[in-house]
PDB file of C-alpha atoms in Angstrom:
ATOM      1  CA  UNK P1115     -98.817 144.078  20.559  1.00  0.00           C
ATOM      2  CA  UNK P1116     -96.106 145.174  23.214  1.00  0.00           C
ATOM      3  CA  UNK P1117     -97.860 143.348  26.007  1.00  0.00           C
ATOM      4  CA  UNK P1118     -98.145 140.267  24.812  1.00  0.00           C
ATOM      5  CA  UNK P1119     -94.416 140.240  23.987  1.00  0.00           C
ATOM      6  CA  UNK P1120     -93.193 142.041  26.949  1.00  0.00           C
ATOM      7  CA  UNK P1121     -95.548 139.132  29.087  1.00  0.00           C
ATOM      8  CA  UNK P1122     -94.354 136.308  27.207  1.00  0.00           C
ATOM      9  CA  UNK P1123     -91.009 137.222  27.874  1.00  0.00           C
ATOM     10  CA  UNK P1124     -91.465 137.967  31.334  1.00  0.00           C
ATOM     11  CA  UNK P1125     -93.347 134.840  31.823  1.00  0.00           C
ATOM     12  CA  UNK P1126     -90.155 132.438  29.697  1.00  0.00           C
ATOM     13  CA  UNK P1127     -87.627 134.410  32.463  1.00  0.00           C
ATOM     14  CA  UNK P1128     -85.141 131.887  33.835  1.00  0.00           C
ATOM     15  CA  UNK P1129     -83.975 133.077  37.354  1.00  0.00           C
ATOM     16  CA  UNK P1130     -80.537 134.674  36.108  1.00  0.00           C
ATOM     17  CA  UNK P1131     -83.493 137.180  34.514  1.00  0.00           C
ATOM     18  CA  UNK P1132     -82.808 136.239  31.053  1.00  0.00           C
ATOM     19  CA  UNK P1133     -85.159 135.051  28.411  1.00  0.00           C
ATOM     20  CA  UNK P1134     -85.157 133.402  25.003  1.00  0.00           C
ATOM     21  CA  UNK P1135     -87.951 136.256  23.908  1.00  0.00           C
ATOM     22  CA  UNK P1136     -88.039 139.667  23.770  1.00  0.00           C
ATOM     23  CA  UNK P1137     -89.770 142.234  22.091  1.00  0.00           C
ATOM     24  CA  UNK P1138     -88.254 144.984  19.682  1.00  0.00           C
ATOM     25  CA  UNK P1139     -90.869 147.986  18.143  1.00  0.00           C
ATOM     26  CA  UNK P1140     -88.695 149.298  15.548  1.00  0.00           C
ATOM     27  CA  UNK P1141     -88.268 153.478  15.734  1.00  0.00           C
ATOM     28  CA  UNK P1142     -90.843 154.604  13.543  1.00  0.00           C
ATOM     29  CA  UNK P1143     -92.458 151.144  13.358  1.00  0.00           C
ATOM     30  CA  UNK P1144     -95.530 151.263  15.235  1.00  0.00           C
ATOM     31  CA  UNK P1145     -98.044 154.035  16.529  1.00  0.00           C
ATOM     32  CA  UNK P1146     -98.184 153.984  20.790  1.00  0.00           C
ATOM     33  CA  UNK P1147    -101.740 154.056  22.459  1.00  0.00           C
ATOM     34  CA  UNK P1148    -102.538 153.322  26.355  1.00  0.00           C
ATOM     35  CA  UNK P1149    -105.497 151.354  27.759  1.00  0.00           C
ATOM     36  CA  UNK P1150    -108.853 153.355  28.196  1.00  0.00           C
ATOM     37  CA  UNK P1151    -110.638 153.394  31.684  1.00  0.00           C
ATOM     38  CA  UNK P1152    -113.858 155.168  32.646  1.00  0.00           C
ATOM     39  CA  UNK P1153    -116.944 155.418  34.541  1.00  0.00           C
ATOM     40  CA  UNK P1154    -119.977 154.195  32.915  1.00  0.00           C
ATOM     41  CA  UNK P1155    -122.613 156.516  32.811  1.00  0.00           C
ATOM     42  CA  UNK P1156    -125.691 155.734  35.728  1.00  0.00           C
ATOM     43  CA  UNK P1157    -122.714 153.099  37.724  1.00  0.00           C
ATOM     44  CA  UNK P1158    -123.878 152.197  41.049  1.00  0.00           C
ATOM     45  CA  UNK P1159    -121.175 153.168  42.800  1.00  0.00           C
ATOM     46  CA  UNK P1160    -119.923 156.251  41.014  1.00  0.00           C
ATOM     47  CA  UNK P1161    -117.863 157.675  44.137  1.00  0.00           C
ATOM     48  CA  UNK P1162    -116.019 154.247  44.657  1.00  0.00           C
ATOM     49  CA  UNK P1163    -115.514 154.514  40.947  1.00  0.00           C
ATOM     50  CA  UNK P1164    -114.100 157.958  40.704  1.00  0.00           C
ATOM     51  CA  UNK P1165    -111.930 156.927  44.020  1.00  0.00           C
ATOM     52  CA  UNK P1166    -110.625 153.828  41.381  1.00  0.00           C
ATOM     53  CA  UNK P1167    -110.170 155.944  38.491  1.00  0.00           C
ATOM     54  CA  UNK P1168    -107.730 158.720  40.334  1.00  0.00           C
ATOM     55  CA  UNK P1169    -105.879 155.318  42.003  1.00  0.00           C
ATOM     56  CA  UNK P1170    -104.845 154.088  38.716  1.00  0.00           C
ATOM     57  CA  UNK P1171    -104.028 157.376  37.141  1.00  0.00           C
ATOM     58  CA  UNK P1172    -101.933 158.180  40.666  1.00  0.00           C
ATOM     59  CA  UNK P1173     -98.618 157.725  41.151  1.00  0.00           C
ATOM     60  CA  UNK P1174     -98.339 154.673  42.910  1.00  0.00           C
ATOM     61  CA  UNK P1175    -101.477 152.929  40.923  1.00  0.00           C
ATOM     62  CA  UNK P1176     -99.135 153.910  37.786  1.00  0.00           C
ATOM     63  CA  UNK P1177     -96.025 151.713  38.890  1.00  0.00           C
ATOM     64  CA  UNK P1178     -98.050 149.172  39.724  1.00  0.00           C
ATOM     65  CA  UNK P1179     -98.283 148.571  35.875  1.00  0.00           C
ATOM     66  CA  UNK P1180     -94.568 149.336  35.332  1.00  0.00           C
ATOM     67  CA  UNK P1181     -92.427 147.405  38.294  1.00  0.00           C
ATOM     68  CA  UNK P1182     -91.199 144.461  39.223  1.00  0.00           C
ATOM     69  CA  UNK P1183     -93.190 142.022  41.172  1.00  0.00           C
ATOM     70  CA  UNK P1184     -92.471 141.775  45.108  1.00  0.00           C
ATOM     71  CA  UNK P1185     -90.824 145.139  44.845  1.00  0.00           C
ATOM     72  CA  UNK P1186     -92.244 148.678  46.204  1.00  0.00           C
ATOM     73  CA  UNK P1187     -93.893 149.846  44.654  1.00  0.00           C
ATOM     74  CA  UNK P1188     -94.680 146.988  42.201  1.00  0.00           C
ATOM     75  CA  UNK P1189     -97.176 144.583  42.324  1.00  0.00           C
ATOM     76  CA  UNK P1190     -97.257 141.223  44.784  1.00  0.00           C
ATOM     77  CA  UNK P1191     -96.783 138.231  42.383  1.00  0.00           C
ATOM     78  CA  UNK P1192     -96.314 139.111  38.692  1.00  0.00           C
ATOM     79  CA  UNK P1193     -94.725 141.843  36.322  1.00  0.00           C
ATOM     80  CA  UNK P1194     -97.904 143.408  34.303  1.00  0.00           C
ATOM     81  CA  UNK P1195     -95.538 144.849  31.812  1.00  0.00           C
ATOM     82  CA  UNK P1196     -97.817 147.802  31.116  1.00  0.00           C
ATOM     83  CA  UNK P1197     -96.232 151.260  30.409  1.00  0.00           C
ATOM     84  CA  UNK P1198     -97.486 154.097  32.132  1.00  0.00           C
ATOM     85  CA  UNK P1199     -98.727 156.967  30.710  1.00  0.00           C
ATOM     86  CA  UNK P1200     -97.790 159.765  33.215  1.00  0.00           C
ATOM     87  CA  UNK P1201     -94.849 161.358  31.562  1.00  0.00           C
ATOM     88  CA  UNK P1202     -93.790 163.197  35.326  1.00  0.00           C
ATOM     89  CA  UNK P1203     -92.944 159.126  35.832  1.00  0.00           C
ATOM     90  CA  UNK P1204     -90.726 158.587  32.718  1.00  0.00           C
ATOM     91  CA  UNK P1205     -87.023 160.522  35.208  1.00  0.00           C
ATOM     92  CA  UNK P1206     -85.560 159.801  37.556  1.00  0.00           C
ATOM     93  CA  UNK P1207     -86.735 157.407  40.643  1.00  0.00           C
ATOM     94  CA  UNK P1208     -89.827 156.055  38.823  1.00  0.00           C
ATOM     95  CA  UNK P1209     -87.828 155.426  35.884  1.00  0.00           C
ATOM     96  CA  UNK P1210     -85.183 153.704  37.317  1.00  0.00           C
ATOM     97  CA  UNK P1211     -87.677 151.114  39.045  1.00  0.00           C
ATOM     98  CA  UNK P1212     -89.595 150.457  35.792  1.00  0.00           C
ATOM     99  CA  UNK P1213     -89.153 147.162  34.360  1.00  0.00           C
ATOM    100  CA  UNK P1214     -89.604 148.459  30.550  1.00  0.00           C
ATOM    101  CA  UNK P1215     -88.575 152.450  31.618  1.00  0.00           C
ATOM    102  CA  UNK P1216     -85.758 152.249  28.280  1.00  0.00           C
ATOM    103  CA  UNK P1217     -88.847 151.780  26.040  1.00  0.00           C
ATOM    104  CA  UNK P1218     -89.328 156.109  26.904  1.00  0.00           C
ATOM    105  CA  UNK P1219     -92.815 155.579  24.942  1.00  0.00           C
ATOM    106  CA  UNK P1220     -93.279 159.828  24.160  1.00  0.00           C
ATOM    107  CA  UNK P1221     -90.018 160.018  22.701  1.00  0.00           C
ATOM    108  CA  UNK P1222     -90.934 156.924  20.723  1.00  0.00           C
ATOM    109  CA  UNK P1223     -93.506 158.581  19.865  1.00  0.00           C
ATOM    110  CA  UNK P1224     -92.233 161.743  18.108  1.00  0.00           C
ATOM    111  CA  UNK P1225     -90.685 159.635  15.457  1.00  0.00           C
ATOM    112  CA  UNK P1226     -94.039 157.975  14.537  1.00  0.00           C
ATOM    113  CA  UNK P1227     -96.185 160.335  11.270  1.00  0.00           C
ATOM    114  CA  UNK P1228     -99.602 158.831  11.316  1.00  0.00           C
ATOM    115  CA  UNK P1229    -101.420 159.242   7.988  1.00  0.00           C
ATOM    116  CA  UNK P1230    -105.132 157.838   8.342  1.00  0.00           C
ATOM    117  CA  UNK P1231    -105.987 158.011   4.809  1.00  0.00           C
ATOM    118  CA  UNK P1232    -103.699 155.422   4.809  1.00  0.00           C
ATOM    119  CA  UNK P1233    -105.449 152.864   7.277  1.00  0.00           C
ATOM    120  CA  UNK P1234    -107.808 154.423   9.189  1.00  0.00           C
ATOM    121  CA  UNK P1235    -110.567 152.794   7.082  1.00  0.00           C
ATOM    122  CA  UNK P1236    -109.400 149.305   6.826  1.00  0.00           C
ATOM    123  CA  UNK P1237    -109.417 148.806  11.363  1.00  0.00           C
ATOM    124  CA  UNK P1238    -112.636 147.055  11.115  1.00  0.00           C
ATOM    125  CA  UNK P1239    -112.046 144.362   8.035  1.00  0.00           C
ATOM    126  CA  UNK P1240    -108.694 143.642   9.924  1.00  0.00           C
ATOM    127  CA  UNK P1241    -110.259 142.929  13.007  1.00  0.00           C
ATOM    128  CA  UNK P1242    -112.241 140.202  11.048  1.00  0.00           C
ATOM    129  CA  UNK P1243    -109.681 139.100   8.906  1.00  0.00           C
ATOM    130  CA  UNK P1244    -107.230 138.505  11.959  1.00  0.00           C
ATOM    131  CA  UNK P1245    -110.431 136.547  13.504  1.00  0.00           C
ATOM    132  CA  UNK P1246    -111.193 134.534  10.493  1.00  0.00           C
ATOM    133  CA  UNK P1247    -107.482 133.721  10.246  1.00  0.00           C
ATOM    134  CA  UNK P1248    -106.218 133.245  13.601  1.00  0.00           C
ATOM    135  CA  UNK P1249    -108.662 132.642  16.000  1.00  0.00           C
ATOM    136  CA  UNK P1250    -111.750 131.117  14.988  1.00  0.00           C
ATOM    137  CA  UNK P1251    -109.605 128.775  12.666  1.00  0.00           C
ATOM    138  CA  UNK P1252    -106.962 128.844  15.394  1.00  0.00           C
ATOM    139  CA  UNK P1253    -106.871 124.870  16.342  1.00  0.00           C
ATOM    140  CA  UNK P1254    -106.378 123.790  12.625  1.00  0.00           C
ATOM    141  CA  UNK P1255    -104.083 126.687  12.406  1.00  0.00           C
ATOM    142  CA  UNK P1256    -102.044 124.901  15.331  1.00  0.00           C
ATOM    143  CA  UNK P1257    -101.812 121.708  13.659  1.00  0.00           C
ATOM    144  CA  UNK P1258    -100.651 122.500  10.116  1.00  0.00           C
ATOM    145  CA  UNK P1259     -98.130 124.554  12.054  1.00  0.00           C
ATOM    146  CA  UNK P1260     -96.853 122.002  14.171  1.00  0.00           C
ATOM    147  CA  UNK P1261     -96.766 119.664  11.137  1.00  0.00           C
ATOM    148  CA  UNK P1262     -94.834 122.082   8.959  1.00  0.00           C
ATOM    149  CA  UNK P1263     -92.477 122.150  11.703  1.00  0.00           C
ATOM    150  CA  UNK P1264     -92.272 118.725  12.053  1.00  0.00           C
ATOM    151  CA  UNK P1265     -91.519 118.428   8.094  1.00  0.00           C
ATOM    152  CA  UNK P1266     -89.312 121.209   7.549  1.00  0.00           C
ATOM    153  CA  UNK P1267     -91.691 123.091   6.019  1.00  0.00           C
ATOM    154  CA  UNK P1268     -91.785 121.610   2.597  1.00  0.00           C
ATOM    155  CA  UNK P1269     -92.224 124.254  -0.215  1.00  0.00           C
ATOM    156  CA  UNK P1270     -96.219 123.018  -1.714  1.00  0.00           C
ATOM    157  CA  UNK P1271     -97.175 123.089   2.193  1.00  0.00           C
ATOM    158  CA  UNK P1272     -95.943 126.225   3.007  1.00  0.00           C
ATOM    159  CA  UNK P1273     -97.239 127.937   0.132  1.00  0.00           C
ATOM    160  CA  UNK P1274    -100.694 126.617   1.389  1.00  0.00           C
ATOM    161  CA  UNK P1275    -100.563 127.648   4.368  1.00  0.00           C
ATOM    162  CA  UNK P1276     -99.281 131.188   3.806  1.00  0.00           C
ATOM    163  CA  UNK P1277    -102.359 132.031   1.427  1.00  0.00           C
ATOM    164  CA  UNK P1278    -103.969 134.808   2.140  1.00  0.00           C
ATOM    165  CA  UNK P1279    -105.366 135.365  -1.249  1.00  0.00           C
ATOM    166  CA  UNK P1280    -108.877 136.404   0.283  1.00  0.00           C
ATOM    167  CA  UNK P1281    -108.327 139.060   2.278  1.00  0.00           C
ATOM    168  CA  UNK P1282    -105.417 140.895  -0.115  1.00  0.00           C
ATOM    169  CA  UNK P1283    -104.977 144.457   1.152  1.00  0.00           C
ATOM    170  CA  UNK P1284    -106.628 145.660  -1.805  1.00  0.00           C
ATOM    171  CA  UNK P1285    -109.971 143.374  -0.742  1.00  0.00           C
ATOM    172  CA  UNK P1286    -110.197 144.124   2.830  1.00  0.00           C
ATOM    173  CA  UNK P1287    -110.450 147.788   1.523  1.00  0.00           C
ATOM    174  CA  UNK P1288    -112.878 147.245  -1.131  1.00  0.00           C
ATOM    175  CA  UNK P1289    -115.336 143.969  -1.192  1.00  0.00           C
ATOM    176  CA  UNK P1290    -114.564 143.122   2.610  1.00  0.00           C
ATOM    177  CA  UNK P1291    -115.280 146.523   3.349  1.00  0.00           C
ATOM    178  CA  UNK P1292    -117.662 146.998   1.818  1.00  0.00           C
ATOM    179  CA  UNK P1293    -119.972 144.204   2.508  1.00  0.00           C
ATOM    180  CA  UNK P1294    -119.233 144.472   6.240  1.00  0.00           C
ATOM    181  CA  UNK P1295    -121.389 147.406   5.989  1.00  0.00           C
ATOM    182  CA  UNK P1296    -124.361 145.935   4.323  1.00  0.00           C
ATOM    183  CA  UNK P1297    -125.590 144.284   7.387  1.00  0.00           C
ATOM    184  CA  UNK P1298    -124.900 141.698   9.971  1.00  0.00           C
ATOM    185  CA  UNK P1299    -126.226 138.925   8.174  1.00  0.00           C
ATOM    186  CA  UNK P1300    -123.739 140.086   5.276  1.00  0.00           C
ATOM    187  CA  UNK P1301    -120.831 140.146   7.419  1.00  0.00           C
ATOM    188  CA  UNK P1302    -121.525 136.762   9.661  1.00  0.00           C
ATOM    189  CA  UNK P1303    -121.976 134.908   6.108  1.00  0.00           C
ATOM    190  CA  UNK P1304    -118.686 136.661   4.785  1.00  0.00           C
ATOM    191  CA  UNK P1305    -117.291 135.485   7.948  1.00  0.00           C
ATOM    192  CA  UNK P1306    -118.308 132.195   7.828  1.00  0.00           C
ATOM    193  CA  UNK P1307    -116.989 132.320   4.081  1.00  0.00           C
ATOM    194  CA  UNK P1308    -113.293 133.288   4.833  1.00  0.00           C
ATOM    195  CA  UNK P1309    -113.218 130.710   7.947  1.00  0.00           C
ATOM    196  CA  UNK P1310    -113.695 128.307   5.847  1.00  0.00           C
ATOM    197  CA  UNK P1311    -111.237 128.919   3.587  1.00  0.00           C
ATOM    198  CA  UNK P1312    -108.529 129.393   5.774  1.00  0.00           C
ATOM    199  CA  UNK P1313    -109.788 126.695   8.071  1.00  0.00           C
ATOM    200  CA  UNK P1314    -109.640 124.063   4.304  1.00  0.00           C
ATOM    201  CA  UNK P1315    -106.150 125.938   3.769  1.00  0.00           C
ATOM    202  CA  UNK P1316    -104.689 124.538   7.254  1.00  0.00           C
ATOM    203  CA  UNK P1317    -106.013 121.257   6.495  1.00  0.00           C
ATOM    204  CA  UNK P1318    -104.132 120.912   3.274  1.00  0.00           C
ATOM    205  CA  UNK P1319    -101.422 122.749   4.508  1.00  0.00           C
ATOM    206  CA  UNK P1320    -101.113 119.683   7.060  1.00  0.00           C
ATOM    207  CA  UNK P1321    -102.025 116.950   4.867  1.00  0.00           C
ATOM    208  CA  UNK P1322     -99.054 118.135   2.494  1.00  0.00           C
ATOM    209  CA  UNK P1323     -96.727 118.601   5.235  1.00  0.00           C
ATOM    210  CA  UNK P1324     -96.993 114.776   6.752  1.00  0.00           C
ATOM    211  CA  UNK P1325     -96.732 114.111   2.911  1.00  0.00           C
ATOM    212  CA  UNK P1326     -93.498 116.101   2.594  1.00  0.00           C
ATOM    213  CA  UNK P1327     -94.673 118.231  -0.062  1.00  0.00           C
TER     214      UNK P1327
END
């Protein structure tokens, strides 16, 4: 995701303003959404929340997003690295005072062709298989990493660690899909399933590495 790049970068800056990461979204490479925000429906406050609404989608709530930090008009202490989405902001002043203002997100965006026959029906099994994988399993994840790093990531480790046998794209659109469906008892225990896999795959993955395998 472009934020978390653009942040990490931002946050790895030395103070000549360079930094060993960046972030590159190939031409093409990747379809370009913005963040949602809305009222609830019965809020408490609804005119304060309207007022907050019109202040982000405003001008100057806009570059708060998009400019440097300690700058007017960009926020106090730290670049949010957020791209706006008024496209009156993408010329001439505004641009020039955006930190990311090259990226030029709606041109990017003409060279994107969405087909969602494609994906469309496989966003919910990959928002469980990128859980299973890489969060809930995320310490042992860590460690097998670290060791394979530490070994030079020896081939039989490697291999281990890289399996992702379980949730083939031809799975998470057929049995993973299928039985997140059923029912939420389905789904937790399919969950719980596929943690543990990857969670024993790490585990090996690190044993074999501090073996040099």
């Amino acid at each position: 995701v472009d934020f978390y790049g653009r942040t990490t970068a931002e946050s790895l800056k030395k103070q000549d303003g360079l930094s060993r990461v960046g972030y590159v979204m190939p031409p093409g490479g990747s379809s370009i959404s913005v963040d949602p925000i809305a009222v609830l429906k019965g809020a408490p406050h609804l005119d304060l929340a309207h007022s907050f609404v019109e202040f982000v989608l405003s001008k100057e709530g806009q570059m708060i997003w998009a400019a440097a930090p300690g700058s007017h008009p960009g926020p106090k202490y730290r670049a949010l690295r957020r791209l706006p989405v008024r496209p009156d902001l993408y010329q001439g002043e505004t641009l020039g005072l955006m930190i990311d203002g090259s990226e030029m997100p709606f041109e990017q965006a003409k060279k994107f062709d969405y087909d969602g026959s494609l994906t469309g029906h496989l966003f919910t099994p990959l928002r469980i298989i990128v859980r299973v994988m890489c969060i809930d399993a995320h310490d042992e994840m860590k460690e097998a990493w670290e060791a394979l790093i530490d070994s030079g990531f020896p081939p039989q480790a490697t291999e281990k660690f890289h399996d992702i046998s379980l949730v083939s794209y031809e799975l998470a659109g057929t049995s993973i899909k299928s039985t997140l469906k059923k029912s939420k008892v389905d789904a937790v225990k399919l969950m719980n399933e596929l943690g543990s896999f990857f969670r024993k795959n790490y585990k090996e993955a690190k044993q074999l590495a501090e073996e040099g395998k």
